[in-house]
Amino acid sequence: MKERLSVKLRAVVLVLASIFLVTSALAWQIQTIETGRLRGHYCSIAVDDSSRPHISYNDGWETSLKYATWTGSQWLITEVDNDGRVGKWTSIALDGSGHPHISYRETDGSNLKYARWTGSQWETSRIDSSPGVGYYTSIATDDSGRPHIAYHALTGRNLKYAFFTGSDWVVETVDSPGSVGLYSSLALQFGMTPYISHMEGSPLFNVKLAWQNGGGWEFERVDTLGELGWFTSIAIGSDGYPQIAYHGTDNEMRVARWNGSSWAIETIDVTAEVGGQTSIAVDSYGYAHVTYHDGNQDALKHTYWNGSAWNTELVDDAGTGTGYYNSLAIDKDNNLHIAYDGTQYDDSVYLYSELKYAKRGPTTGVEMELAGKRFSYRLFQNSPNPFSQWTKVRFHLARPGAASIKIYDIAGRQ
């Protein structure tokens, strides 16, 4: 059963129970955090339990690792590490106390470095000093607050993994030989088991997945249809199923979703000329959201699954290289947070770049009170963004039965 609703309305569906639905008309709220030489490159974002963003990024020409967080009234910017040329390929995660942990590359010496906030100060350390390590770092913290890091070793072209036991770092090679571990991305299933997506390079160019099983690792080629897999990004929802975003063969945007028995692979934006980083996150409904740079429009874009189809919108098209570096996080209320660079060119001549931040509310807001009836209910996001004149609601009863649908405006008038 479907009903088309004006987006100005608040819809209430009654089926021997009460279902309250409120459409969200929030547009993207965009801020510039810092402007300068190569600001915002290699950015990564995480959001705490108070929905406040924490961002790591490189401060121009690899001179330092920087960190920005929103205090509730202003941006607080800190230089975390300026010891040599550091700060490429940053990745940030928060522990249960909301303290940030950052992995990144030290160019001088080719080391994998790690920084953490203790609650009173920043501490930095070198985790792996093997030749050519620290590319494409990706960090996550487990339920005990311990960091796990995936990264690529250029020397040997291996996929590597480091984790903290509570007293020591353990470093291991996950996948080799051959050109593996490129554009690696790490997520923890159920807060513990590491899953790593990465590109298997020349001559294959496949999307590959590695995951820990007991004391060892298992592997699977996820997508082998063409030369693809640049800038993989992985997320795992509450169902434990991985979803991976990456560049397709013709620079289109693809997502591979595990459904419990096989991979469902879809091209989610065929019009884009995808370049640079991609980032995927899963909301509380299990729906994937993907951010990426579209070279055809010089814009940062957001594509998301609404339960039946993929929807695409522009986030920011101000500039000539906006969003080449980008990172997406979703908070507990399904608000979307994006850190990205706003790079400006004039006839291919570099001018400056900015660290930028965009936030918007969830695509839908649903609250339910159930009284024994089995049913499903979905509000579809309006398109184009922010809202068209109409939206639609899909409603389904598990068994045939009577249903009464009533619509009220914001003043409570039927």
Coordinates of C-alpha atoms in Angstrom, one line a residue:
M1 CA 0.0 0.0 0.0
K2 CA 1.4 3.4 -1.0
E3 CA 0.4 6.9 -0.1
R4 CA 1.9 10.2 -1.5
L5 CA 2.4 12.9 1.1
S6 CA 3.2 16.6 0.9
V7 CA 6.6 17.1 2.5
K8 CA 5.1 19.9 4.6
L9 CA 3.0 17.4 6.4
R10 CA 3.6 15.1 9.4
A11 CA 2.1 11.7 8.6
V12 CA 0.6 9.5 11.2
V13 CA -0.3 5.9 10.2
L14 CA -2.6 4.0 12.5
V15 CA -2.9 0.2 12.3
L16 CA -4.1 -0.9 15.7
A17 CA -0.9 0.8 16.8
S18 CA 0.7 4.2 16.5
I19 CA 3.4 5.0 14.0
F20 CA 4.9 8.6 14.0
L21 CA 6.7 9.8 11.0
V22 CA 8.4 13.2 10.6
T23 CA 10.0 14.2 7.4
S24 CA 13.4 16.0 7.5
A25 CA 13.9 19.1 5.5
L26 CA 17.5 19.8 6.6
A27 CA 19.9 20.9 3.9
W28 CA 23.7 20.5 4.2
Q29 CA 25.3 22.8 6.7
I30 CA 28.8 23.6 5.5
Q31 CA 31.7 25.2 7.4
T32 CA 35.3 26.0 6.5
I33 CA 37.6 24.9 9.3
E34 CA 41.0 26.0 8.1
T35 CA 42.4 27.6 4.9
G36 CA 46.0 27.4 3.6
R37 CA 48.5 25.5 1.6
L38 CA 47.1 21.9 1.0
R39 CA 44.8 22.0 4.0
G40 CA 42.4 19.2 4.4
H41 CA 44.4 16.5 2.5
Y42 CA 44.2 13.0 3.8
C43 CA 41.4 13.9 6.1
S44 CA 39.5 11.4 8.3
I45 CA 36.5 11.9 10.5
A46 CA 34.9 10.2 13.5
V47 CA 31.9 11.2 15.6
D48 CA 31.5 10.8 19.4
D49 CA 28.5 10.0 21.5
S50 CA 27.6 13.7 21.7
S51 CA 27.5 13.9 17.9
R52 CA 30.6 16.1 17.8
P53 CA 33.1 15.5 15.0
H54 CA 36.8 14.7 15.4
I55 CA 39.0 15.2 12.3
S56 CA 42.6 14.2 11.5
Y57 CA 44.3 15.7 8.5
N58 CA 47.7 16.7 6.9
D59 CA 48.9 20.2 7.2
G60 CA 50.4 20.9 3.8
W61 CA 53.5 19.3 2.2
E62 CA 53.4 16.6 4.9
T63 CA 54.8 19.0 7.5
S64 CA 52.6 18.0 10.3
L65 CA 49.6 15.9 11.5
K66 CA 46.7 18.1 12.7
Y67 CA 43.5 17.4 14.6
A68 CA 40.3 19.5 14.7
T69 CA 37.3 19.0 16.9
W70 CA 34.1 20.9 17.5
T71 CA 33.7 22.0 21.1
G72 CA 30.0 22.9 20.7
S73 CA 30.7 26.6 19.9
Q74 CA 34.0 26.6 17.9
W75 CA 36.6 24.5 16.2
L76 CA 39.6 23.6 18.3
I77 CA 42.7 22.9 16.1
T78 CA 45.8 21.1 17.4
E79 CA 49.1 20.2 15.9
V80 CA 49.6 16.6 17.0
D81 CA 52.9 15.7 15.4
N82 CA 55.4 18.0 13.6
D83 CA 58.5 15.7 13.9
G84 CA 59.7 15.6 10.3
R85 CA 57.5 15.1 7.3
V86 CA 54.4 13.4 8.8
G87 CA 50.6 13.2 8.4
K88 CA 49.8 11.5 5.1
W89 CA 47.2 8.8 4.9
T90 CA 45.6 9.7 8.3
S91 CA 42.8 7.7 9.8
I92 CA 41.0 8.4 13.0
A93 CA 38.9 6.4 15.4
L94 CA 37.4 7.0 18.9
D95 CA 37.5 4.7 21.9
G96 CA 34.7 4.2 24.4
S97 CA 35.8 7.3 26.3
G98 CA 35.6 9.4 23.2
H99 CA 39.4 9.7 23.0
P100 CA 40.9 9.9 19.5
H101 CA 43.4 7.4 18.0
I102 CA 45.1 8.3 14.7
S103 CA 47.2 6.2 12.4
Y104 CA 49.3 8.0 9.7
R105 CA 52.5 7.8 7.7
E106 CA 55.9 9.3 8.4
T107 CA 57.5 10.0 5.1
D108 CA 61.0 10.5 6.6
G109 CA 62.0 7.0 7.4
S110 CA 58.9 5.5 5.8
N111 CA 57.3 4.5 9.1
L112 CA 53.8 3.7 10.3
K113 CA 53.0 6.1 13.2
Y114 CA 50.2 6.2 15.8
A115 CA 49.0 9.0 18.0
R116 CA 46.5 8.9 20.8
W117 CA 44.9 11.3 23.2
T118 CA 45.3 10.2 26.8
G119 CA 42.8 12.6 28.2
S120 CA 45.5 15.2 29.0
Q121 CA 48.0 15.0 26.2
W122 CA 48.9 13.5 22.9
E123 CA 51.3 10.6 22.7
T124 CA 52.9 9.4 19.5
S125 CA 54.9 6.3 18.6
R126 CA 56.3 4.4 15.7
I127 CA 54.5 1.1 15.1
D128 CA 56.3 -0.3 12.1
S129 CA 59.6 0.9 10.7
S130 CA 60.0 -1.7 8.0
P131 CA 60.9 -0.3 4.6
G132 CA 58.1 1.5 2.7
V133 CA 55.3 1.0 5.2
G134 CA 52.4 3.3 6.2
Y135 CA 50.5 3.8 3.0
Y136 CA 46.6 3.8 3.1
T137 CA 46.3 3.4 6.8
S138 CA 42.9 2.6 8.3
I139 CA 42.3 2.4 12.0
A140 CA 39.4 1.1 14.2
T141 CA 39.1 0.6 18.0
D142 CA 37.5 -2.5 19.4
D143 CA 35.1 -2.9 22.3
S144 CA 38.0 -2.7 24.7
G145 CA 39.3 0.5 23.2
R146 CA 42.3 -1.2 21.6
P147 CA 43.4 0.1 18.2
H148 CA 43.7 -2.1 15.0
I149 CA 45.4 -0.7 11.9
A150 CA 45.5 -1.9 8.3
Y151 CA 48.0 -0.5 5.9
H152 CA 50.1 -1.2 2.8
A153 CA 53.9 -1.9 2.6
L154 CA 55.2 -0.6 -0.7
T155 CA 58.4 -2.7 -0.3
G156 CA 57.1 -6.2 -1.0
R157 CA 53.6 -4.8 -1.9
N158 CA 52.0 -6.5 1.0
L159 CA 48.9 -6.0 3.1
K160 CA 49.8 -5.5 6.8
Y161 CA 47.9 -5.3 10.0
A162 CA 48.9 -4.1 13.5
F163 CA 47.0 -4.3 16.7
F164 CA 47.6 -3.4 20.3
T165 CA 47.3 -6.2 22.9
G166 CA 47.1 -3.9 25.9
S167 CA 50.8 -4.0 26.5
D168 CA 52.5 -4.4 23.1
W169 CA 51.9 -3.9 19.4
V170 CA 51.7 -7.1 17.2
V171 CA 52.5 -6.6 13.5
E172 CA 51.8 -9.2 10.9
T173 CA 51.7 -9.5 7.1
V174 CA 48.1 -10.5 6.1
D175 CA 48.4 -11.0 2.4
S176 CA 51.4 -11.5 0.1
P177 CA 53.1 -11.8 -2.3
G178 CA 52.1 -9.7 -5.3
S179 CA 50.6 -6.3 -5.5
V180 CA 48.1 -6.4 -2.6
G181 CA 47.0 -4.1 0.2
L182 CA 46.5 -1.1 -2.0
Y183 CA 43.8 1.4 -0.8
S184 CA 43.2 -0.7 2.3
S185 CA 40.2 0.0 4.6
L186 CA 39.5 -1.7 8.0
A187 CA 36.2 -2.3 9.9
L188 CA 35.6 -4.5 12.9
Q189 CA 32.7 -6.9 12.8
F190 CA 30.7 -6.8 16.1
G191 CA 33.4 -4.6 17.6
M192 CA 36.1 -7.2 17.4
T193 CA 36.9 -9.2 14.2
P194 CA 38.9 -7.3 11.6
Y195 CA 37.7 -7.1 8.0
I196 CA 40.0 -5.4 5.5
S197 CA 39.1 -4.4 1.9
H198 CA 41.9 -3.6 -0.5
M199 CA 42.8 -3.6 -4.1
E200 CA 44.8 -6.4 -5.7
G201 CA 46.9 -4.5 -8.1
S202 CA 48.7 -5.2 -11.4
P203 CA 48.0 -7.3 -13.4
L204 CA 44.7 -8.2 -11.8
F205 CA 43.1 -5.0 -10.4
N206 CA 40.5 -6.8 -8.3
V207 CA 38.6 -5.9 -5.1
K208 CA 39.7 -8.3 -2.4
L209 CA 38.6 -8.9 1.2
A210 CA 40.6 -10.4 4.1
W211 CA 39.1 -11.3 7.5
Q212 CA 40.4 -12.9 10.6
N213 CA 39.1 -16.3 11.5
G214 CA 40.5 -17.7 14.7
G215 CA 44.2 -17.4 14.5
G216 CA 44.4 -17.1 10.7
W217 CA 43.1 -15.1 7.8
E218 CA 40.7 -15.9 5.1
F219 CA 40.5 -14.2 1.7
E220 CA 38.0 -13.6 -1.1
R221 CA 38.0 -11.8 -4.4
V222 CA 34.8 -9.7 -4.3
D223 CA 34.8 -8.1 -7.7
T224 CA 36.9 -9.2 -10.6
L225 CA 35.0 -7.7 -13.6
G226 CA 37.6 -5.3 -15.0
E227 CA 40.3 -3.0 -13.8
L228 CA 38.8 -1.7 -10.6
G229 CA 39.2 -1.3 -6.8
W230 CA 40.8 2.0 -6.4
F231 CA 40.1 3.7 -3.0
T232 CA 38.1 0.9 -1.3
S233 CA 36.2 1.7 1.8
I234 CA 34.4 -0.8 4.0
A235 CA 31.7 -0.6 6.6
I236 CA 29.9 -3.2 8.6
G237 CA 26.4 -2.7 10.0
S238 CA 24.7 -4.3 13.0
D239 CA 23.9 -7.4 10.9
G240 CA 27.6 -8.1 10.6
Y241 CA 27.5 -8.0 6.8
P242 CA 30.3 -6.0 5.1
Q243 CA 29.6 -3.4 2.4
I244 CA 32.4 -2.0 0.3
A245 CA 32.6 1.1 -1.9
Y246 CA 35.2 1.5 -4.6
H247 CA 36.0 2.9 -8.1
G248 CA 34.6 0.8 -11.0
T249 CA 36.2 0.0 -14.3
D250 CA 35.1 3.2 -16.1
N251 CA 35.6 5.4 -13.0
E252 CA 32.0 4.9 -11.9
M253 CA 31.0 4.4 -8.3
R254 CA 30.4 0.8 -7.2
V255 CA 29.2 -0.8 -4.0
A256 CA 29.5 -4.5 -3.1
R257 CA 27.1 -5.8 -0.4
W258 CA 27.2 -9.2 1.3
N259 CA 23.7 -10.5 1.7
G260 CA 24.5 -13.6 3.7
S261 CA 25.2 -15.9 0.8
S262 CA 26.7 -13.9 -2.0
W263 CA 27.9 -10.5 -3.1
A264 CA 25.4 -8.1 -4.6
I265 CA 27.5 -5.7 -6.8
E266 CA 25.9 -2.5 -8.1
T267 CA 27.0 0.6 -9.9
I268 CA 25.4 3.4 -7.8
D269 CA 26.4 6.4 -10.0
V270 CA 27.1 5.9 -13.7
T271 CA 27.3 9.6 -14.5
A272 CA 30.2 10.4 -12.2
E273 CA 33.9 10.5 -13.1
V274 CA 35.0 9.3 -9.8
G275 CA 38.3 10.4 -8.5
G276 CA 40.1 10.4 -5.1
Q277 CA 39.0 8.9 -1.9
T278 CA 35.6 7.2 -1.3
S279 CA 34.0 6.7 2.1
I280 CA 31.2 4.4 3.1
A281 CA 29.1 4.3 6.3
V282 CA 26.0 2.4 7.4
D283 CA 23.1 4.0 9.3
S284 CA 21.0 2.4 12.0
Y285 CA 18.7 0.9 9.4
G286 CA 21.6 -0.9 7.7
Y287 CA 21.5 1.4 4.7
A288 CA 24.7 2.4 3.1
H289 CA 25.8 6.0 2.4
V290 CA 28.8 6.8 0.2
T291 CA 30.7 10.0 -0.4
Y292 CA 33.1 10.7 -3.3
H293 CA 34.5 13.3 -5.7
D294 CA 32.9 13.7 -9.1
G295 CA 35.4 15.1 -11.6
N296 CA 32.7 15.9 -14.1
Q297 CA 31.1 18.4 -11.8
D298 CA 34.1 19.2 -9.6
A299 CA 31.9 18.4 -6.7
L300 CA 31.6 16.3 -3.5
K301 CA 28.6 13.9 -3.9
H302 CA 26.6 11.7 -1.6
T303 CA 24.8 8.6 -2.7
Y304 CA 22.6 6.5 -0.3
W305 CA 20.4 3.5 -0.3
N306 CA 16.8 4.2 0.9
G307 CA 15.5 0.6 1.0
S308 CA 14.6 0.3 -2.7
A309 CA 16.9 2.5 -4.8
W310 CA 20.1 4.5 -4.8
N311 CA 19.7 8.3 -4.5
T312 CA 22.4 10.8 -5.4
E313 CA 22.8 14.4 -4.3
L314 CA 25.5 17.2 -4.5
V315 CA 26.9 18.1 -1.2
D316 CA 29.3 20.9 -2.2
D317 CA 30.3 22.1 -5.7
A318 CA 32.1 25.3 -4.6
G319 CA 35.6 25.2 -6.1
T320 CA 37.4 23.2 -8.8
G321 CA 38.6 20.2 -6.8
T322 CA 36.1 19.8 -4.0
G323 CA 36.0 16.5 -2.1
Y324 CA 39.0 14.7 -3.7
Y325 CA 39.8 13.8 -0.1
N326 CA 36.7 13.0 1.9
S327 CA 35.6 11.0 4.9
L328 CA 32.1 10.2 6.1
A329 CA 30.7 9.3 9.6
I330 CA 27.1 8.8 10.8
D331 CA 26.2 9.5 14.5
K332 CA 23.8 7.6 16.7
D333 CA 20.9 9.8 15.5
N334 CA 21.7 9.1 11.8
N335 CA 23.1 12.6 11.2
L336 CA 25.7 12.6 8.5
H337 CA 29.1 14.2 9.0
I338 CA 31.7 14.7 6.2
A339 CA 35.2 16.1 6.4
Y340 CA 36.7 17.0 3.0
D341 CA 39.1 19.3 1.2
G342 CA 37.9 22.3 -0.8
T343 CA 40.8 22.8 -3.3
Q344 CA 40.8 25.8 -5.6
Y345 CA 42.5 25.9 -9.1
D346 CA 42.7 28.7 -11.7
D347 CA 43.3 27.2 -15.2
S348 CA 45.0 24.2 -13.6
V349 CA 47.1 26.4 -11.4
Y350 CA 46.8 25.5 -7.7
L351 CA 45.7 28.4 -5.5
Y352 CA 44.9 27.0 -2.1
S353 CA 42.8 24.4 -0.2
E354 CA 40.5 24.3 2.7
L355 CA 39.5 21.8 5.3
K356 CA 35.8 21.8 5.2
Y357 CA 33.0 20.1 7.1
A358 CA 29.4 19.3 6.1
K359 CA 26.6 18.0 8.2
R360 CA 22.9 17.2 7.6
G361 CA 20.1 15.4 9.4
P362 CA 19.0 11.9 8.6
T363 CA 17.2 11.2 5.3
T364 CA 14.2 9.9 7.3
G365 CA 13.0 10.1 10.9
V366 CA 10.8 7.3 12.2
E367 CA 9.5 6.5 15.7
M368 CA 7.3 3.6 16.3
E369 CA 5.0 2.2 19.1
L370 CA 4.1 -1.4 18.4
A371 CA 1.0 -3.2 19.7
G372 CA 1.3 -6.7 18.5
K373 CA 0.7 -6.2 14.8
R374 CA 3.5 -7.3 12.4
F375 CA 4.1 -4.8 9.7
S376 CA 6.8 -2.9 7.8
Y377 CA 6.9 0.7 7.1
R378 CA 9.3 2.9 5.0
L379 CA 9.5 6.7 4.3
F380 CA 11.3 7.3 1.0
Q381 CA 13.7 10.2 0.7
N382 CA 12.6 13.0 -1.5
S383 CA 14.4 13.8 -4.7
P384 CA 15.8 16.1 -5.8
N385 CA 17.5 17.3 -2.6
P386 CA 16.6 18.9 -0.3
F387 CA 12.9 18.1 -1.1
S388 CA 10.5 18.0 -4.0
Q389 CA 6.7 18.6 -3.7
W390 CA 6.0 15.0 -2.9
T391 CA 7.3 12.0 -1.0
K392 CA 5.9 8.6 -0.6
V393 CA 5.3 6.0 2.1
R394 CA 5.3 2.2 1.6
F395 CA 3.3 0.2 4.1
H396 CA 3.0 -3.6 4.3
L397 CA 1.0 -5.9 6.6
A398 CA 2.4 -9.4 7.2
R399 CA -1.2 -10.8 6.8
P400 CA -4.3 -9.4 5.2
G401 CA -6.1 -7.1 7.6
A402 CA -7.8 -3.7 8.1
A403 CA -5.6 -0.6 8.0
S404 CA -6.6 3.0 8.7
I405 CA -4.3 5.7 7.4
K406 CA -4.7 9.3 8.6
I407 CA -2.6 12.3 7.7
Y408 CA -2.1 15.4 9.9
D409 CA -0.3 18.6 9.3
I410 CA 2.2 20.1 11.7
A411 CA -0.6 21.8 13.6
G412 CA -2.3 18.5 14.3
R413 CA -5.1 19.1 11.8
Q414 CA -6.4 16.1 10.0

